Short mmCIF file of C-alpha atoms and ligand atoms in Angstrom, two decimals:
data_model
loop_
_atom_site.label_atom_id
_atom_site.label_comp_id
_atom_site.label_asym_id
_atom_site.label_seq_id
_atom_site.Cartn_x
_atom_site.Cartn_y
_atom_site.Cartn_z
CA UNK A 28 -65.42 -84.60 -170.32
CA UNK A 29 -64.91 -81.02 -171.89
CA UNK A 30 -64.26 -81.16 -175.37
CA UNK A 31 -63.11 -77.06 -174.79
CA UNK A 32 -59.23 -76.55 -175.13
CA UNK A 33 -59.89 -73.37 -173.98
CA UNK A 34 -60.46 -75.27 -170.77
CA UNK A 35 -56.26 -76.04 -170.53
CA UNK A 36 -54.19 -74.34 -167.95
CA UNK A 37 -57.17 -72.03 -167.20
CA UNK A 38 -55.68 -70.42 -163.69
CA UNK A 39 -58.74 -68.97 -163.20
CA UNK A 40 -60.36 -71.79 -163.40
CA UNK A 41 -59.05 -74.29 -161.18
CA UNK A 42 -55.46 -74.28 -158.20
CA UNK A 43 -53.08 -76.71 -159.76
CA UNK A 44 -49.85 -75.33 -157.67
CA UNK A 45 -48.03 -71.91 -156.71
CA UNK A 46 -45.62 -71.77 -159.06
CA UNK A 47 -45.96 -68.87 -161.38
CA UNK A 48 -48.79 -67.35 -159.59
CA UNK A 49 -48.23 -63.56 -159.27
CA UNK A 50 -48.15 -61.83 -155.96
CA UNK A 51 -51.44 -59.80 -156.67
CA UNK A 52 -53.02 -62.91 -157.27
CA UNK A 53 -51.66 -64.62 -153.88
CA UNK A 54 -52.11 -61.41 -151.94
CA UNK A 55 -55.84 -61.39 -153.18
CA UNK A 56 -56.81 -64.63 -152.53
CA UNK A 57 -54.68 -64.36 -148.57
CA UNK A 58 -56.77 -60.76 -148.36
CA UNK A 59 -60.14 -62.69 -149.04
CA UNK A 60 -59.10 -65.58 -146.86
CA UNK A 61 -58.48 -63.17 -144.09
CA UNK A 62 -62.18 -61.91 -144.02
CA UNK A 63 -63.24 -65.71 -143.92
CA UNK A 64 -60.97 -66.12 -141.09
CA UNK A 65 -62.71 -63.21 -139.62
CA UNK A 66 -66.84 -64.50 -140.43
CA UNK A 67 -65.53 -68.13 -139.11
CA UNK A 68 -65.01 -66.58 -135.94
CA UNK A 69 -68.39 -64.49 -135.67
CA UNK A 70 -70.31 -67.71 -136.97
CA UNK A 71 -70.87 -65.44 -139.57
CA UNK A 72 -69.94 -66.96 -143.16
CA UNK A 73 -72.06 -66.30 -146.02
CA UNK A 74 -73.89 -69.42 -146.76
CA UNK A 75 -75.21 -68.71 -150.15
CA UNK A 76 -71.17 -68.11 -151.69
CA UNK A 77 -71.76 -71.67 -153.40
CA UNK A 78 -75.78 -72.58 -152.56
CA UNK A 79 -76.34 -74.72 -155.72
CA UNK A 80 -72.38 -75.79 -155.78
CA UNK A 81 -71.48 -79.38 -155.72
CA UNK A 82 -68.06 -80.85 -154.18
CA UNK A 83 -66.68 -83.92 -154.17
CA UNK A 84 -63.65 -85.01 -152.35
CA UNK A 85 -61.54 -87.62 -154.01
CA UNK A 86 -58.45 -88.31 -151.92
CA UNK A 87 -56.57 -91.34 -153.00
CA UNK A 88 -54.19 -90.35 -149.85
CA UNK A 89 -54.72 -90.76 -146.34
CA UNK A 90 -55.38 -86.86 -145.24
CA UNK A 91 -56.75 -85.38 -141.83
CA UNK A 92 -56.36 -81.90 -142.16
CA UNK A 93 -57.29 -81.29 -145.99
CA UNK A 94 -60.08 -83.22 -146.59
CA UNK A 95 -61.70 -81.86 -143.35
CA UNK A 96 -61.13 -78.29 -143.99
CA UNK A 97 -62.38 -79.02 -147.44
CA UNK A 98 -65.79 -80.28 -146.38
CA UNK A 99 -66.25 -77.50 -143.64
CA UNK A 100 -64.83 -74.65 -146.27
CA UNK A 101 -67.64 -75.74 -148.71
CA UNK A 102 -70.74 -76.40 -145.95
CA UNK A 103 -69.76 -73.32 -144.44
CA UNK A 104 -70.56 -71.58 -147.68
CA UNK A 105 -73.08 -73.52 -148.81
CA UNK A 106 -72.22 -75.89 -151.52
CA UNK A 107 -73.49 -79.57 -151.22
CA UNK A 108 -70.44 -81.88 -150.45
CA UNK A 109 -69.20 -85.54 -151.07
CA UNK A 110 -66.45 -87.40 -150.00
CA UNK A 111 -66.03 -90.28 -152.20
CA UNK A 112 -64.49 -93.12 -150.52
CA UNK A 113 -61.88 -94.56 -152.67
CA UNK A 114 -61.12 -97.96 -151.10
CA UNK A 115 -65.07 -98.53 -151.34
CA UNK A 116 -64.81 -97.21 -154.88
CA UNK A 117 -65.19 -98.83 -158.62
CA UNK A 118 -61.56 -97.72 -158.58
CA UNK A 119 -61.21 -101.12 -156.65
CA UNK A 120 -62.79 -102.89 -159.42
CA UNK A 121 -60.05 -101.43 -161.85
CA UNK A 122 -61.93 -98.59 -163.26
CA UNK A 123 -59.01 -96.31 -164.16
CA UNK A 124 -58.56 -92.67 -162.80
CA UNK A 125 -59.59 -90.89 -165.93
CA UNK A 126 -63.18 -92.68 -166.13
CA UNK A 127 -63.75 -92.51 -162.62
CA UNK A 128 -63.28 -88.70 -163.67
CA UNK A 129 -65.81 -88.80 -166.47
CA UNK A 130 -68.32 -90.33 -163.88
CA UNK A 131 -68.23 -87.74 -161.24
CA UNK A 132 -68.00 -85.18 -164.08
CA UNK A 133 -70.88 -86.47 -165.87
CA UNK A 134 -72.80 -85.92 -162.26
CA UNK A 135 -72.27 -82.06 -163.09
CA UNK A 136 -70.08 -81.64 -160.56
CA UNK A 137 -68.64 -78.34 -159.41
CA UNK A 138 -65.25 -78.78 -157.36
CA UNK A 139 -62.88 -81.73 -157.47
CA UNK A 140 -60.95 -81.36 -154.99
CA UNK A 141 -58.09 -84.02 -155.69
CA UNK A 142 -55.03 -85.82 -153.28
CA UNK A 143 -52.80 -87.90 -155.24
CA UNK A 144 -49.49 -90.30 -155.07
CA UNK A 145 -48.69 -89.45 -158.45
CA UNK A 146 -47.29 -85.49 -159.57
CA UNK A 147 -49.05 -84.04 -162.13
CA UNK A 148 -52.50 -86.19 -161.36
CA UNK A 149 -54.59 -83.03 -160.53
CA UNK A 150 -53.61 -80.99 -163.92
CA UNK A 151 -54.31 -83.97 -165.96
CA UNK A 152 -57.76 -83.91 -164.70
CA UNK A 153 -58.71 -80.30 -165.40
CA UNK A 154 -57.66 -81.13 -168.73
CA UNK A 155 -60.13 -83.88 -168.96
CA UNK A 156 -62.58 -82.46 -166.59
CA UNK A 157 -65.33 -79.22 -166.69
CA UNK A 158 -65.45 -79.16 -163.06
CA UNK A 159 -62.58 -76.53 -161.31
CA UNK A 160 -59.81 -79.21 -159.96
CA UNK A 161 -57.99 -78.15 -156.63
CA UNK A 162 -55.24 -80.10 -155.88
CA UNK A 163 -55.05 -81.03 -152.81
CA UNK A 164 -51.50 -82.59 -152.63
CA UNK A 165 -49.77 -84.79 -156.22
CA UNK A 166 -47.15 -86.82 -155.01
CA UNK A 167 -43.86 -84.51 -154.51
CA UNK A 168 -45.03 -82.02 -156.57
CA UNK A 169 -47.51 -78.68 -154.87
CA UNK A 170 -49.36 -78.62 -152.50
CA UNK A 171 -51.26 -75.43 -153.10
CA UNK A 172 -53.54 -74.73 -150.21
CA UNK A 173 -51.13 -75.65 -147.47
CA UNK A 174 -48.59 -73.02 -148.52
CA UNK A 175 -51.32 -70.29 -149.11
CA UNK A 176 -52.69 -71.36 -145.33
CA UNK A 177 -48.91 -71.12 -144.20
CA UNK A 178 -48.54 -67.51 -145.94
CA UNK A 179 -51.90 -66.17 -143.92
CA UNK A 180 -50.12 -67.19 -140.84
CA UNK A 181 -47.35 -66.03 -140.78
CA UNK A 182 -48.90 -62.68 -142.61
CA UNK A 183 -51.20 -62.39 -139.40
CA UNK A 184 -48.48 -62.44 -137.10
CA UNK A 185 -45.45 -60.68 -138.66
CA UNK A 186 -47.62 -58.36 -140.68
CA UNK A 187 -45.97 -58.95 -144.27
CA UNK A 188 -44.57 -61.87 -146.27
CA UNK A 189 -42.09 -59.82 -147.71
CA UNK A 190 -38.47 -59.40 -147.09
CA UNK A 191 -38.67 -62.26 -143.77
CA UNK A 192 -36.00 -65.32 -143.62
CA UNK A 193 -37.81 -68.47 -143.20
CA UNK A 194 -36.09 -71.91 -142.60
CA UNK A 195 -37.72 -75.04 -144.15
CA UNK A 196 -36.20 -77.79 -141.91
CA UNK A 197 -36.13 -82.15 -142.67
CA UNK A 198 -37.62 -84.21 -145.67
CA UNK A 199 -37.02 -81.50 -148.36
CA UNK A 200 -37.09 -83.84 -151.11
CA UNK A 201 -40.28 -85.92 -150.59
CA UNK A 202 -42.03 -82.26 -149.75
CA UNK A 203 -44.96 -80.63 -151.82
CA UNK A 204 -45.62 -78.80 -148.78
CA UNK A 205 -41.75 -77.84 -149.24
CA UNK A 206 -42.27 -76.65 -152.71
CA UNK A 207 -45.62 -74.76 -152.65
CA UNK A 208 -43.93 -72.86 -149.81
CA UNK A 209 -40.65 -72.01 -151.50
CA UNK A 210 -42.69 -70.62 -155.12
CA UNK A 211 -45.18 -68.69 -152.25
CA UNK A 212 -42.52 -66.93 -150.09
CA UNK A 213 -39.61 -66.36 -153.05
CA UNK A 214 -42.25 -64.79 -155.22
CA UNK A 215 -43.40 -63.01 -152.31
CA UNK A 216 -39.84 -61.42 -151.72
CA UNK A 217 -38.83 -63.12 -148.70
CA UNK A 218 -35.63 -65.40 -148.25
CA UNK A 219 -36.52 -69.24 -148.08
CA UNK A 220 -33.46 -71.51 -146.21
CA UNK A 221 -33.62 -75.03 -146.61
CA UNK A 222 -32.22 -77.34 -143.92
CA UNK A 223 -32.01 -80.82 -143.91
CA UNK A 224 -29.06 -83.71 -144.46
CA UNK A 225 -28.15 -84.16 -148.17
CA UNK A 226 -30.12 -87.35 -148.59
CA UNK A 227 -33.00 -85.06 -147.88
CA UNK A 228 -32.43 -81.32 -149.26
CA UNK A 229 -30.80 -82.09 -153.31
CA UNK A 230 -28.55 -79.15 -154.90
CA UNK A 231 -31.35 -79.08 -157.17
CA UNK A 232 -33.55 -77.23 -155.14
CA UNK A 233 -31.01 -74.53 -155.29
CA UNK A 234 -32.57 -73.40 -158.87
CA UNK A 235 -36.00 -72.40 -156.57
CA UNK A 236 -33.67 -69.59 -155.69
CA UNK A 237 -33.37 -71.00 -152.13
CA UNK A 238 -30.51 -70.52 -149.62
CA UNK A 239 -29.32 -74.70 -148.31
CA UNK A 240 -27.81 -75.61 -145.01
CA UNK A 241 -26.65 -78.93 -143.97
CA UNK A 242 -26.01 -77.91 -140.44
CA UNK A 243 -29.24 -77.17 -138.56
CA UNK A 244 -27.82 -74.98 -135.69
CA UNK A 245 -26.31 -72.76 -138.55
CA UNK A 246 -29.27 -72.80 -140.47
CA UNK A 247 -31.99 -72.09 -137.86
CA UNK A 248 -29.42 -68.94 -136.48
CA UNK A 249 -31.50 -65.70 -136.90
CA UNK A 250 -34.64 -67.02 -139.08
CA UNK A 251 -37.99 -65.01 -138.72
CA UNK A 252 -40.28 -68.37 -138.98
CA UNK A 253 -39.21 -72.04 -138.35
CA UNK A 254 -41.48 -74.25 -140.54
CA UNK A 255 -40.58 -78.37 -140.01
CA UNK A 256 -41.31 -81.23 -142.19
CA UNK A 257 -41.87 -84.85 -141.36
CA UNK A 258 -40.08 -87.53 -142.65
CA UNK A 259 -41.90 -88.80 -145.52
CA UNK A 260 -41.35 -92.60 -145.51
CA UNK A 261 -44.01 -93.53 -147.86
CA UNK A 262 -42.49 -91.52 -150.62
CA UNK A 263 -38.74 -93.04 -150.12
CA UNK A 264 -37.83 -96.37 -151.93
CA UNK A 265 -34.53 -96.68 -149.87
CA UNK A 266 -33.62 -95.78 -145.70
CA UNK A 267 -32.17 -92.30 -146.25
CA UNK A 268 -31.91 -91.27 -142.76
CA UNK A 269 -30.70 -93.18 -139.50
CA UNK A 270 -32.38 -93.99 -136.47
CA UNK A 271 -35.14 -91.90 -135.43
CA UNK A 272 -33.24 -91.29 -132.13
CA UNK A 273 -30.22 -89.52 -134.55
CA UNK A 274 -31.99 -87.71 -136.64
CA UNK A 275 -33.89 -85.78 -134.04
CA UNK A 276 -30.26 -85.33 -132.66
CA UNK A 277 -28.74 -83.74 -135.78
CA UNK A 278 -32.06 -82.33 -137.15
CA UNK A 279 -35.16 -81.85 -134.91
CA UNK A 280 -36.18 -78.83 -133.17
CA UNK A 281 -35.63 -78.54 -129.73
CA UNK A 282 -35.44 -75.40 -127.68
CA UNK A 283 -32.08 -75.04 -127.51
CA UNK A 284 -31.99 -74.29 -131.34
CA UNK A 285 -35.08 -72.31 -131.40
CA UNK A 286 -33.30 -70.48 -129.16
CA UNK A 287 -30.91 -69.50 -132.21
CA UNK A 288 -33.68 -67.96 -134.72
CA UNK A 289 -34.90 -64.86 -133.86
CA UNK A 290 -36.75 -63.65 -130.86
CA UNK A 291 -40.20 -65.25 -131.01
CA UNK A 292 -39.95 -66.44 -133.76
CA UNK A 293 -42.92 -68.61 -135.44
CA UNK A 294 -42.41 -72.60 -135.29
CA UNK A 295 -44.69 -74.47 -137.94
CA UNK A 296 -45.65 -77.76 -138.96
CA UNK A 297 -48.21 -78.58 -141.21
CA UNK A 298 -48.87 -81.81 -139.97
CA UNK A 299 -49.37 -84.86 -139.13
CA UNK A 300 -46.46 -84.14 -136.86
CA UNK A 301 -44.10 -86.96 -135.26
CA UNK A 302 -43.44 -85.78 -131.62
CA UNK A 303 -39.81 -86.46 -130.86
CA UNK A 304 -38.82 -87.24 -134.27
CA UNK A 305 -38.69 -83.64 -135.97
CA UNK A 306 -39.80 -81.42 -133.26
CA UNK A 307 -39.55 -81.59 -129.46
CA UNK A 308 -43.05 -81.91 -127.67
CA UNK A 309 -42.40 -78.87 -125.69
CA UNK A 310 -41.88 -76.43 -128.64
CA UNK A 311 -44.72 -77.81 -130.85
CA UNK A 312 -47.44 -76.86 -127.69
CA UNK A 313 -45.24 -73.28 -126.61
CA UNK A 314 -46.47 -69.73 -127.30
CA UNK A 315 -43.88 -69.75 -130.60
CA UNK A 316 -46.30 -72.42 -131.62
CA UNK A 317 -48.83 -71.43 -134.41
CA UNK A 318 -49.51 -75.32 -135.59
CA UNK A 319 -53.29 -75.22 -134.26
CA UNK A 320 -53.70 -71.45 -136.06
CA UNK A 321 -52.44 -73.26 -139.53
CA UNK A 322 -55.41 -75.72 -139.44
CA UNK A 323 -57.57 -72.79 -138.70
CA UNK A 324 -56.54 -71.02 -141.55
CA UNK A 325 -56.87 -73.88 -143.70
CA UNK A 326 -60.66 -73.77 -143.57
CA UNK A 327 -60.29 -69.87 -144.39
CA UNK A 328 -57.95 -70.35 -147.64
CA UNK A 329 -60.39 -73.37 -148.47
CA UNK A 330 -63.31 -71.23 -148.28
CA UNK A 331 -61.59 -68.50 -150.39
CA UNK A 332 -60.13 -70.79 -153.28
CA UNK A 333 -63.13 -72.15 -153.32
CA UNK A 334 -65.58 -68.77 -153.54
CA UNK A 335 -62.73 -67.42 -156.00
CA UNK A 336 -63.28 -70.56 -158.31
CA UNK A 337 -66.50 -70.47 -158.98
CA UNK A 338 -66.79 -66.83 -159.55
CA UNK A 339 -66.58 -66.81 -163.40
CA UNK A 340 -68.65 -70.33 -163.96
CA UNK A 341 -72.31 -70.31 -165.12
CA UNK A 342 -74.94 -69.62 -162.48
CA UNK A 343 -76.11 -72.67 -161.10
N1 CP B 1 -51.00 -80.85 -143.99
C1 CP B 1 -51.75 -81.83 -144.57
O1 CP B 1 -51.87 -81.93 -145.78
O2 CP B 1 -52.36 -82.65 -143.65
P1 CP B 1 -53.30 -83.87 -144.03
O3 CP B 1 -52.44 -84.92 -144.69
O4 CP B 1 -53.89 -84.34 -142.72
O5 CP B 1 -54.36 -83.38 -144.98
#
């Protein structure tokens, strides 16, 4: 554990969330990210970025997409990886979170790249912690690197990330994907609506500086990018929605209201996506689609977070 205090709410030092981050800062890491995009495509990424580098996944949440990109992001520049196993863990054994910490730490590790039930999990780590934490998802609060992935896309096909109306459609209030996006696109200057039943999208959000609809034809009507969410039912204590069958009536995405937003406009989903539930099979596989270009661009903002990280630590 670092006994350094000048170690707390370092931002260069490790991605805790979005919020605050200026737009130099987001723009730099989306323009570095872009090159990666670019190498990954050539075969071409620098594999001495992080030679010497160590890694170490520790996902106490199921994850598909994240923990993947993660591991390819860091082999593709180099950096020796591990993806600790939780249910085969000490953890099991009742060793709490914080000294599990202190024992990967103590290994002189790197990058801890952390998923989490609980909000604020990651940021009490890189207070405990010398290694750069990334979190990679804490509970309902950011998810960091899906909304920087989200920003490259839709900055590769509309060209800016400024001045654009995007809708943010379904399980508002269980989202970190939901928030990471609204601090990314507001501070970015373009309008964020959020669409959803009550249950799912509070007033609160309205303080985000957010636009909220509770009629999804309404909502959707002229919107540059359509981004949907799955329901979230491991984070709800109590049934806030009806059948499956009715809420893809009153809130899913079918063509007839993609029809609404504008002209080719972007549909997005960061996944894992429930086919018939929030968005109609059809539109998640049409040319509006750019859900398989997200999960590319994962690996690109990965490797970029991850290069920009480790830029001011020691030499290995
Ligand atoms: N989008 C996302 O976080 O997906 P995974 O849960 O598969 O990592």
């Amino acid at each position: 554990m670092t006994s350094s205090s000048s170690h707390k709410h370092d931002t260069t030092r490790h991605l805790l969330g979005l919020e605050g981050m200026p737009p130099d800062r987001i723009t730099s890491l989306l323009d570095l990210a872009e090159n990666y995009a670019q190498l990954n495509r050539s075969c071409a990424a620098p594999r001495d970025v992080l030679r010497g580098r160590t890694l170490i996944n520790l996902f106490f949440e199921d994850s598909t997409r994240t923990r993947t990109s993660f591991e390819l992001a860091g082999k593709r520049l180099g950096a020796d990886i591990v993806n600790m196993s939780v249910s085969q863990s000490s953890v099991n054994k009742g060793e709490t979170l914080l000294d599990t910490a202190a024992t990967l730490n103590a290994m002189r590790t790197d990058l801890l790249v952390v998923r989490h039930s609980q909000s604020g999990t990651p940021t009490l780590l890189a207070r405990k912690v010398d290694a750069s934490v990334i979190n990679a998802g804490d509970g309902l609060h950011e998810h960091p690197t899906q909304a920087l992935l989200d920003g490259l896309t839709i900055r590769r096909h509309l060209g800016t990330l400024e001045s654009l109306t995007v809708a943010i459609c379904g399980d508002i209030a269980h989202s970190r994907v939901a928030r990471s996006n609204i601090h990314l696109l507001t501070t970015m200057g373009s309008t964020v609506r959020l669409i959803g039943p009550p249950t799912l999208v509070p007033k609160t959000f309205k303080q985000l500086g957010v636009n909220i609809y509770h009629h999804m034809d309404e909502g959707v009507k002229g919107v540059d990018v359509i981004m949907m969410l799955r329901l979230q039912r491991e984070r709800m204590s109590t049934g806030l929605v009806p059948s499956a069958r009715e809420y893809f009536r009153f809130w899913g995405l079918d063509r007839k209201r993609l029809n609404l937003a504008r002209k080719n406009a972007l549909v997005m989903h960061p996944g894992p996506m429930n086919r018939g539930i929030e968005i109609e099979s059809s539109v998640a596989d049409s040319d509006q689609s750019v859900i398989q270009q997200q999960v590319e661009m994962g690996v690109a903002v990965r490797m970029a977070v991850l290069d920009v990280l480790t830029r001011n630590k020691d030499t290995p």
